[in-house]
Amino acid sequence: MIYNRIKILRTERGLSRKDLAEAVDVNFQTIGYLERGDYNASLELAFKLAEFFEVPIDMAFSLRPFKTLAEELAANRAAQ
Amino acid sequence: MIYNRIKILRTERGLSRKDLAEAVDVNFQTIGYLERGDYNASLELAFKLAEFFEVPIDMAFSLRPFKTLAEELAANRAAQ
DNA sequence: TCATAATGTTGTATATACACAATAAATTGT
DNA sequence: ACAATTTATTGTGTATATACAACATTATGA
């Protein structure tokens, strides 16, 4: 199973699932399935989502559980 | 459709499809399908392959056609 | 050259990604 | 508090990723 940050990335931008679904051209319920982890995005959809959010793929999807964005940002700052 | 560099990455390392398939835990014929572009890898398999080859996902998969590795390397050098 | 390994092709079966519809529940704004 | 929007749930249908088998073709090495 693949972990993703779609929900945070989406809500951070103040978008509804419908908004995001239209942007990447899938059914709005598909976004719900991904956010709930009911199934994984296809590689193509993953690319489209990462491109839409303007983040590298591995910032939106991962084989391993994510830290929160805040944790990761704090860790990065500490590393400077 | 998603483009990939699996065949080059694999042959550059002198691996057979069977070798690679075992490393990422899929059927060896699945590697053939991907290399021929018969279908796309799942996101999970794409991550496993990129991890196995130790390259970022977008160096192995792309929404748009790839340059050859040699072209890309030459372009990168020219950019220095 | 011959044997073996690697790849290609065709076919069948299964799991999963995605579409779509209907309705229920929860959130949000006024 | 009410209305409107958003999200969740359930169900059905389709396309596609993957497994596996059998056999053909091509490449490789001794």
PDB file of C-alpha atoms (C1' of nucleotides) in Angstrom:
ATOM      1  CA  MET A   1       0.000   0.000   0.000  1.00  0.00           C
ATOM      2  CA  ILE A   2       1.168   3.477  -0.830  1.00  0.00           C
ATOM      3  CA  TYR A   3       0.862   6.437   1.518  1.00  0.00           C
ATOM      4  CA  ASN A   4      -0.096   9.852   0.194  1.00  0.00           C
ATOM      5  CA  ARG A   5      -0.506  13.455   1.244  1.00  0.00           C
ATOM      6  CA  ILE A   6      -3.306  14.347  -1.123  1.00  0.00           C
ATOM      7  CA  LYS A   7      -5.690  15.487   1.589  1.00  0.00           C
ATOM      8  CA  ILE A   8      -3.222  17.913   3.193  1.00  0.00           C
ATOM      9  CA  LEU A   9      -1.948  19.228  -0.109  1.00  0.00           C
ATOM     10  CA  ARG A  10      -5.528  19.761  -1.243  1.00  0.00           C
ATOM     11  CA  THR A  11      -6.895  21.377   1.901  1.00  0.00           C
ATOM     12  CA  GLU A  12      -3.811  23.556   2.292  1.00  0.00           C
ATOM     13  CA  ARG A  13      -4.834  25.068  -1.010  1.00  0.00           C
ATOM     14  CA  GLY A  14      -8.458  25.430  -0.001  1.00  0.00           C
ATOM     15  CA  LEU A  15      -9.727  23.070  -2.685  1.00  0.00           C
ATOM     16  CA  SER A  16     -12.658  20.684  -2.558  1.00  0.00           C
ATOM     17  CA  ARG A  17     -12.318  17.155  -3.900  1.00  0.00           C
ATOM     18  CA  LYS A  18     -14.430  18.240  -6.820  1.00  0.00           C
ATOM     19  CA  ASP A  19     -12.011  21.071  -7.599  1.00  0.00           C
ATOM     20  CA  LEU A  20      -9.023  18.764  -7.491  1.00  0.00           C
ATOM     21  CA  ALA A  21     -10.772  16.016  -9.435  1.00  0.00           C
ATOM     22  CA  GLU A  22     -11.558  18.429 -12.246  1.00  0.00           C
ATOM     23  CA  ALA A  23      -7.966  19.668 -12.297  1.00  0.00           C
ATOM     24  CA  VAL A  24      -6.556  16.182 -12.826  1.00  0.00           C
ATOM     25  CA  ASP A  25      -9.516  14.885 -14.801  1.00  0.00           C
ATOM     26  CA  VAL A  26     -10.897  12.100 -12.631  1.00  0.00           C
ATOM     27  CA  ASN A  27     -14.199  11.552 -10.864  1.00  0.00           C
ATOM     28  CA  PHE A  28     -14.429  13.471  -7.602  1.00  0.00           C
ATOM     29  CA  GLN A  29     -15.095  10.255  -5.742  1.00  0.00           C
ATOM     30  CA  THR A  30     -11.762   8.897  -6.917  1.00  0.00           C
ATOM     31  CA  ILE A  31     -10.037  11.604  -4.883  1.00  0.00           C
ATOM     32  CA  GLY A  32     -12.005  10.411  -1.864  1.00  0.00           C
ATOM     33  CA  TYR A  33     -10.880   6.835  -2.407  1.00  0.00           C
ATOM     34  CA  LEU A  34      -7.241   7.917  -2.585  1.00  0.00           C
ATOM     35  CA  GLU A  35      -7.459  10.122   0.496  1.00  0.00           C
ATOM     36  CA  ARG A  36      -9.033   7.321   2.510  1.00  0.00           C
ATOM     37  CA  GLY A  37      -6.439   4.838   1.258  1.00  0.00           C
ATOM     38  CA  ASP A  38      -9.105   2.613  -0.279  1.00  0.00           C
ATOM     39  CA  TYR A  39      -6.768   2.145  -3.185  1.00  0.00           C
ATOM     40  CA  ASN A  40      -3.628   3.582  -4.757  1.00  0.00           C
ATOM     41  CA  ALA A  41      -3.479   6.100  -7.543  1.00  0.00           C
ATOM     42  CA  SER A  42      -2.286   4.796 -10.875  1.00  0.00           C
ATOM     43  CA  LEU A  43       1.175   6.003 -11.840  1.00  0.00           C
ATOM     44  CA  GLU A  44      -0.373   8.345 -14.377  1.00  0.00           C
ATOM     45  CA  LEU A  45      -2.720   9.925 -11.837  1.00  0.00           C
ATOM     46  CA  ALA A  46       0.109  10.204  -9.316  1.00  0.00           C
ATOM     47  CA  PHE A  47       2.155  12.142 -11.864  1.00  0.00           C
ATOM     48  CA  LYS A  48      -0.759  14.419 -12.667  1.00  0.00           C
ATOM     49  CA  LEU A  49      -1.417  15.127  -9.000  1.00  0.00           C
ATOM     50  CA  ALA A  50       2.227  15.852  -8.219  1.00  0.00           C
ATOM     51  CA  GLU A  51       2.411  18.105 -11.239  1.00  0.00           C
ATOM     52  CA  PHE A  52      -0.761  19.914 -10.221  1.00  0.00           C
ATOM     53  CA  PHE A  53       0.551  20.492  -6.701  1.00  0.00           C
ATOM     54  CA  GLU A  54       3.973  21.357  -8.078  1.00  0.00           C
ATOM     55  CA  VAL A  55       5.794  18.948  -5.799  1.00  0.00           C
ATOM     56  CA  PRO A  56       8.073  16.016  -6.589  1.00  0.00           C
ATOM     57  CA  ILE A  57       6.243  12.698  -6.650  1.00  0.00           C
ATOM     58  CA  ASP A  58       7.933  11.472  -3.505  1.00  0.00           C
ATOM     59  CA  MET A  59       6.620  14.482  -1.586  1.00  0.00           C
ATOM     60  CA  ALA A  60       3.072  13.365  -2.366  1.00  0.00           C
ATOM     61  CA  PHE A  61       3.428   9.550  -2.434  1.00  0.00           C
ATOM     62  CA  SER A  62       5.609   7.096  -0.559  1.00  0.00           C
ATOM     63  CA  LEU A  63       6.076   3.410   0.138  1.00  0.00           C
ATOM     64  CA  ARG A  64       6.481   4.345   3.794  1.00  0.00           C
ATOM     65  CA  PRO A  65       4.309   6.467   6.105  1.00  0.00           C
ATOM     66  CA  PHE A  66       4.848  10.224   5.905  1.00  0.00           C
ATOM     67  CA  LYS A  67       5.776  12.605   8.638  1.00  0.00           C
ATOM     68  CA  THR A  68       3.401  15.542   8.737  1.00  0.00           C
ATOM     69  CA  LEU A  69       4.446  18.388   6.471  1.00  0.00           C
ATOM     70  CA  ALA A  70       5.161  20.458   9.581  1.00  0.00           C
ATOM     71  CA  GLU A  71       7.439  17.802  11.094  1.00  0.00           C
ATOM     72  CA  GLU A  72       9.316  17.437   7.867  1.00  0.00           C
ATOM     73  CA  LEU A  73       9.749  21.171   7.464  1.00  0.00           C
ATOM     74  CA  ALA A  74      10.986  21.504  11.039  1.00  0.00           C
ATOM     75  CA  ALA A  75      13.439  18.636  10.510  1.00  0.00           C
ATOM     76  CA  ASN A  76      14.730  20.280   7.340  1.00  0.00           C
ATOM     77  CA  ARG A  77      15.256  23.594   9.105  1.00  0.00           C
ATOM     78  CA  ALA A  78      17.080  21.873  11.921  1.00  0.00           C
ATOM     79  CA  ALA A  79      19.353  20.253   9.333  1.00  0.00           C
ATOM     80  CA  GLN A  80      20.552  23.638   8.043  1.00  0.00           C
TER      81      GLN A  80
ATOM     82  CA  MET B   1       0.443   6.464 -21.308  1.00  0.00           C
ATOM     83  CA  ILE B   2       3.585   6.686 -19.254  1.00  0.00           C
ATOM     84  CA  TYR B   3       7.078   6.423 -20.678  1.00  0.00           C
ATOM     85  CA  ASN B   4       9.784   4.502 -18.856  1.00  0.00           C
ATOM     86  CA  ARG B   5      13.460   3.682 -18.965  1.00  0.00           C
ATOM     87  CA  ILE B   6      13.262   0.242 -17.428  1.00  0.00           C
ATOM     88  CA  LYS B   7      14.917  -1.546 -20.317  1.00  0.00           C
ATOM     89  CA  ILE B   8      17.984   0.731 -20.374  1.00  0.00           C
ATOM     90  CA  LEU B   9      18.319   0.820 -16.615  1.00  0.00           C
ATOM     91  CA  ARG B  10      18.087  -2.958 -16.530  1.00  0.00           C
ATOM     92  CA  THR B  11      20.460  -3.756 -19.389  1.00  0.00           C
ATOM     93  CA  GLU B  12      22.964  -1.155 -18.201  1.00  0.00           C
ATOM     94  CA  ARG B  13      23.233  -3.285 -15.088  1.00  0.00           C
ATOM     95  CA  GLY B  14      23.466  -6.517 -17.032  1.00  0.00           C
ATOM     96  CA  LEU B  15      20.285  -7.953 -15.586  1.00  0.00           C
ATOM     97  CA  SER B  16      17.754 -10.224 -17.231  1.00  0.00           C
ATOM     98  CA  ARG B  17      14.045  -9.581 -16.876  1.00  0.00           C
ATOM     99  CA  LYS B  18      13.904 -12.530 -14.546  1.00  0.00           C
ATOM    100  CA  ASP B  19      16.593 -11.002 -12.327  1.00  0.00           C
ATOM    101  CA  LEU B  20      14.790  -7.680 -12.157  1.00  0.00           C
ATOM    102  CA  ALA B  21      11.395  -9.298 -11.652  1.00  0.00           C
ATOM    103  CA  GLU B  22      12.699 -11.218  -8.670  1.00  0.00           C
ATOM    104  CA  ALA B  23      14.250  -8.094  -7.192  1.00  0.00           C
ATOM    105  CA  VAL B  24      10.949  -6.215  -7.224  1.00  0.00           C
ATOM    106  CA  ASP B  25       8.775  -9.261  -6.672  1.00  0.00           C
ATOM    107  CA  VAL B  26       6.690  -9.464  -9.831  1.00  0.00           C
ATOM    108  CA  ASN B  27       6.371 -12.021 -12.603  1.00  0.00           C
ATOM    109  CA  PHE B  28       9.186 -11.794 -15.139  1.00  0.00           C
ATOM    110  CA  GLN B  29       6.666 -11.302 -17.923  1.00  0.00           C
ATOM    111  CA  THR B  30       5.384  -8.185 -16.187  1.00  0.00           C
ATOM    112  CA  ILE B  31       8.764  -6.555 -16.788  1.00  0.00           C
ATOM    113  CA  GLY B  32       8.392  -7.404 -20.465  1.00  0.00           C
ATOM    114  CA  TYR B  33       4.968  -5.780 -20.614  1.00  0.00           C
ATOM    115  CA  LEU B  34       6.324  -2.600 -19.043  1.00  0.00           C
ATOM    116  CA  GLU B  35       9.358  -2.456 -21.309  1.00  0.00           C
ATOM    117  CA  ARG B  36       7.197  -2.893 -24.392  1.00  0.00           C
ATOM    118  CA  GLY B  37       4.732  -0.252 -23.133  1.00  0.00           C
ATOM    119  CA  ASP B  38       1.856  -2.730 -23.142  1.00  0.00           C
ATOM    120  CA  TYR B  39       0.728  -1.175 -19.905  1.00  0.00           C
ATOM    121  CA  ASN B  40       1.924   1.105 -17.117  1.00  0.00           C
ATOM    122  CA  ALA B  41       3.441   0.040 -13.855  1.00  0.00           C
ATOM    123  CA  SER B  42       1.312   0.559 -10.797  1.00  0.00           C
ATOM    124  CA  LEU B  43       2.527   3.320  -8.500  1.00  0.00           C
ATOM    125  CA  GLU B  44       3.774   0.735  -6.050  1.00  0.00           C
ATOM    126  CA  LEU B  45       5.795  -1.119  -8.655  1.00  0.00           C
ATOM    127  CA  ALA B  46       7.157   2.167 -10.022  1.00  0.00           C
ATOM    128  CA  PHE B  47       8.422   3.055  -6.545  1.00  0.00           C
ATOM    129  CA  LYS B  48       9.996  -0.354  -6.082  1.00  0.00           C
ATOM    130  CA  LEU B  49      11.733  -0.161  -9.452  1.00  0.00           C
ATOM    131  CA  ALA B  50      13.044   3.359  -8.850  1.00  0.00           C
ATOM    132  CA  GLU B  51      14.256   2.302  -5.422  1.00  0.00           C
ATOM    133  CA  PHE B  52      15.936  -0.787  -6.837  1.00  0.00           C
ATOM    134  CA  PHE B  53      17.730   1.261  -9.506  1.00  0.00           C
ATOM    135  CA  GLU B  54      18.490   3.968  -6.965  1.00  0.00           C
ATOM    136  CA  VAL B  55      17.120   6.751  -9.144  1.00  0.00           C
ATOM    137  CA  PRO B  56      14.346   9.274  -8.508  1.00  0.00           C
ATOM    138  CA  ILE B  57      10.999   8.170  -9.894  1.00  0.00           C
ATOM    139  CA  ASP B  58      11.006  10.822 -12.592  1.00  0.00           C
ATOM    140  CA  MET B  59      14.298   9.503 -13.932  1.00  0.00           C
ATOM    141  CA  ALA B  60      12.630   6.157 -14.600  1.00  0.00           C
ATOM    142  CA  PHE B  61       9.058   7.223 -15.457  1.00  0.00           C
ATOM    143  CA  SER B  62       7.556  10.240 -17.156  1.00  0.00           C
ATOM    144  CA  LEU B  63       4.338  11.573 -18.632  1.00  0.00           C
ATOM    145  CA  ARG B  64       6.414  12.729 -21.590  1.00  0.00           C
ATOM    146  CA  PRO B  65       8.904  10.875 -23.802  1.00  0.00           C
ATOM    147  CA  PHE B  66      12.435  10.598 -22.445  1.00  0.00           C
ATOM    148  CA  LYS B  67      15.628  11.688 -24.020  1.00  0.00           C
ATOM    149  CA  THR B  68      18.192   8.906 -24.048  1.00  0.00           C
ATOM    150  CA  LEU B  69      20.269   8.755 -20.885  1.00  0.00           C
ATOM    151  CA  ALA B  70      23.275   9.827 -22.955  1.00  0.00           C
ATOM    152  CA  GLU B  71      21.492  12.888 -24.361  1.00  0.00           C
ATOM    153  CA  GLU B  72      20.343  13.904 -20.935  1.00  0.00           C
ATOM    154  CA  LEU B  73      23.784  13.488 -19.438  1.00  0.00           C
ATOM    155  CA  ALA B  74      25.353  15.497 -22.244  1.00  0.00           C
ATOM    156  CA  ALA B  75      22.765  18.249 -21.784  1.00  0.00           C
ATOM    157  CA  ASN B  76      23.466  18.327 -18.043  1.00  0.00           C
ATOM    158  CA  ARG B  77      27.187  18.632 -18.615  1.00  0.00           C
ATOM    159  CA  ALA B  78      26.670  21.439 -21.100  1.00  0.00           C
ATOM    160  CA  ALA B  79      24.582  23.229 -18.474  1.00  0.00           C
ATOM    161  CA  GLN B  80      27.475  23.347 -15.993  1.00  0.00           C
TER     162      GLN B  80
ATOM    163  C1'  DT C   1      26.996 -25.826 -34.181  1.00  0.00           C
ATOM    164  C1'  DC C   2      24.355 -26.938 -30.462  1.00  0.00           C
ATOM    165  C1'  DA C   3      22.413 -26.084 -26.032  1.00  0.00           C
ATOM    166  C1'  DT C   4      20.781 -22.868 -23.040  1.00  0.00           C
ATOM    167  C1'  DA C   5      19.050 -18.626 -21.787  1.00  0.00           C
ATOM    168  C1'  DA C   6      16.435 -14.597 -22.879  1.00  0.00           C
ATOM    169  C1'  DT C   7      12.718 -12.487 -25.062  1.00  0.00           C
ATOM    170  C1'  DG C   8       8.260 -12.296 -27.638  1.00  0.00           C
ATOM    171  C1'  DT C   9       3.475 -13.776 -28.361  1.00  0.00           C
ATOM    172  C1'  DT C  10      -1.029 -15.431 -27.294  1.00  0.00           C
ATOM    173  C1'  DG C  11      -4.424 -16.784 -24.194  1.00  0.00           C
ATOM    174  C1'  DT C  12      -6.966 -17.097 -19.682  1.00  0.00           C
ATOM    175  C1'  DA C  13      -7.858 -15.623 -14.969  1.00  0.00           C
ATOM    176  C1'  DT C  14      -7.867 -12.327 -11.017  1.00  0.00           C
ATOM    177  C1'  DA C  15      -7.254  -8.050  -8.447  1.00  0.00           C
ATOM    178  C1'  DT C  16      -7.611  -3.330  -8.468  1.00  0.00           C
ATOM    179  C1'  DA C  17      -8.218   1.517 -10.326  1.00  0.00           C
ATOM    180  C1'  DC C  18     -11.697   4.309 -11.838  1.00  0.00           C
ATOM    181  C1'  DA C  19     -16.546   5.909 -13.399  1.00  0.00           C
ATOM    182  C1'  DC C  20     -20.996   6.791 -12.100  1.00  0.00           C
ATOM    183  C1'  DA C  21     -25.369   6.971  -9.334  1.00  0.00           C
ATOM    184  C1'  DA C  22     -28.024   7.385  -5.146  1.00  0.00           C
ATOM    185  C1'  DT C  23     -28.364   8.505  -0.622  1.00  0.00           C
ATOM    186  C1'  DA C  24     -26.690   9.630   4.090  1.00  0.00           C
ATOM    187  C1'  DA C  25     -23.959  12.213   7.159  1.00  0.00           C
ATOM    188  C1'  DA C  26     -21.105  15.985   8.346  1.00  0.00           C
ATOM    189  C1'  DT C  27     -19.397  20.790   7.658  1.00  0.00           C
ATOM    190  C1'  DT C  28     -19.737  25.489   6.688  1.00  0.00           C
ATOM    191  C1'  DG C  29     -21.613  30.026   5.980  1.00  0.00           C
ATOM    192  C1'  DT C  30     -25.198  33.211   6.720  1.00  0.00           C
TER     193       DT C  30
ATOM    194  C1'  DA D   1     -31.166  27.293  12.805  1.00  0.00           C
ATOM    195  C1'  DC D   2     -31.244  26.591   8.048  1.00  0.00           C
ATOM    196  C1'  DA D   3     -29.464  25.960   3.485  1.00  0.00           C
ATOM    197  C1'  DA D   4     -25.890  24.714   0.733  1.00  0.00           C
ATOM    198  C1'  DT D   5     -21.728  22.425   0.125  1.00  0.00           C
ATOM    199  C1'  DT D   6     -18.684  18.807   1.111  1.00  0.00           C
ATOM    200  C1'  DT D   7     -17.637  14.222   2.380  1.00  0.00           C
ATOM    201  C1'  DA D   8     -18.883   9.252   3.276  1.00  0.00           C
ATOM    202  C1'  DT D   9     -21.106   4.957   2.000  1.00  0.00           C
ATOM    203  C1'  DT D  10     -22.852   1.372  -0.880  1.00  0.00           C
ATOM    204  C1'  DG D  11     -23.540  -0.684  -5.114  1.00  0.00           C
ATOM    205  C1'  DT D  12     -22.684  -1.805 -10.075  1.00  0.00           C
ATOM    206  C1'  DG D  13     -19.918  -1.758 -14.234  1.00  0.00           C
ATOM    207  C1'  DT D  14     -15.529  -1.334 -17.010  1.00  0.00           C
ATOM    208  C1'  DA D  15     -10.624  -0.936 -17.995  1.00  0.00           C
ATOM    209  C1'  DT D  16      -6.205  -2.191 -16.830  1.00  0.00           C
ATOM    210  C1'  DA D  17      -2.246  -4.248 -14.053  1.00  0.00           C
ATOM    211  C1'  DT D  18      -0.543  -8.533 -12.873  1.00  0.00           C
ATOM    212  C1'  DA D  19      -0.018 -13.797 -12.675  1.00  0.00           C
ATOM    213  C1'  DC D  20       0.677 -17.758 -15.020  1.00  0.00           C
ATOM    214  C1'  DA D  21       1.157 -21.207 -18.862  1.00  0.00           C
ATOM    215  C1'  DA D  22       2.530 -22.741 -23.415  1.00  0.00           C
ATOM    216  C1'  DC D  23       5.034 -22.145 -27.238  1.00  0.00           C
ATOM    217  C1'  DA D  24       7.854 -19.484 -30.810  1.00  0.00           C
ATOM    218  C1'  DT D  25      11.716 -16.746 -31.827  1.00  0.00           C
ATOM    219  C1'  DT D  26      16.117 -14.707 -31.002  1.00  0.00           C
ATOM    220  C1'  DA D  27      20.531 -14.188 -28.697  1.00  0.00           C
ATOM    221  C1'  DT D  28      24.543 -16.098 -26.218  1.00  0.00           C
ATOM    222  C1'  DG D  29      28.198 -18.990 -24.919  1.00  0.00           C
ATOM    223  C1'  DA D  30      30.829 -23.225 -24.935  1.00  0.00           C
TER     224       DA D  30
END
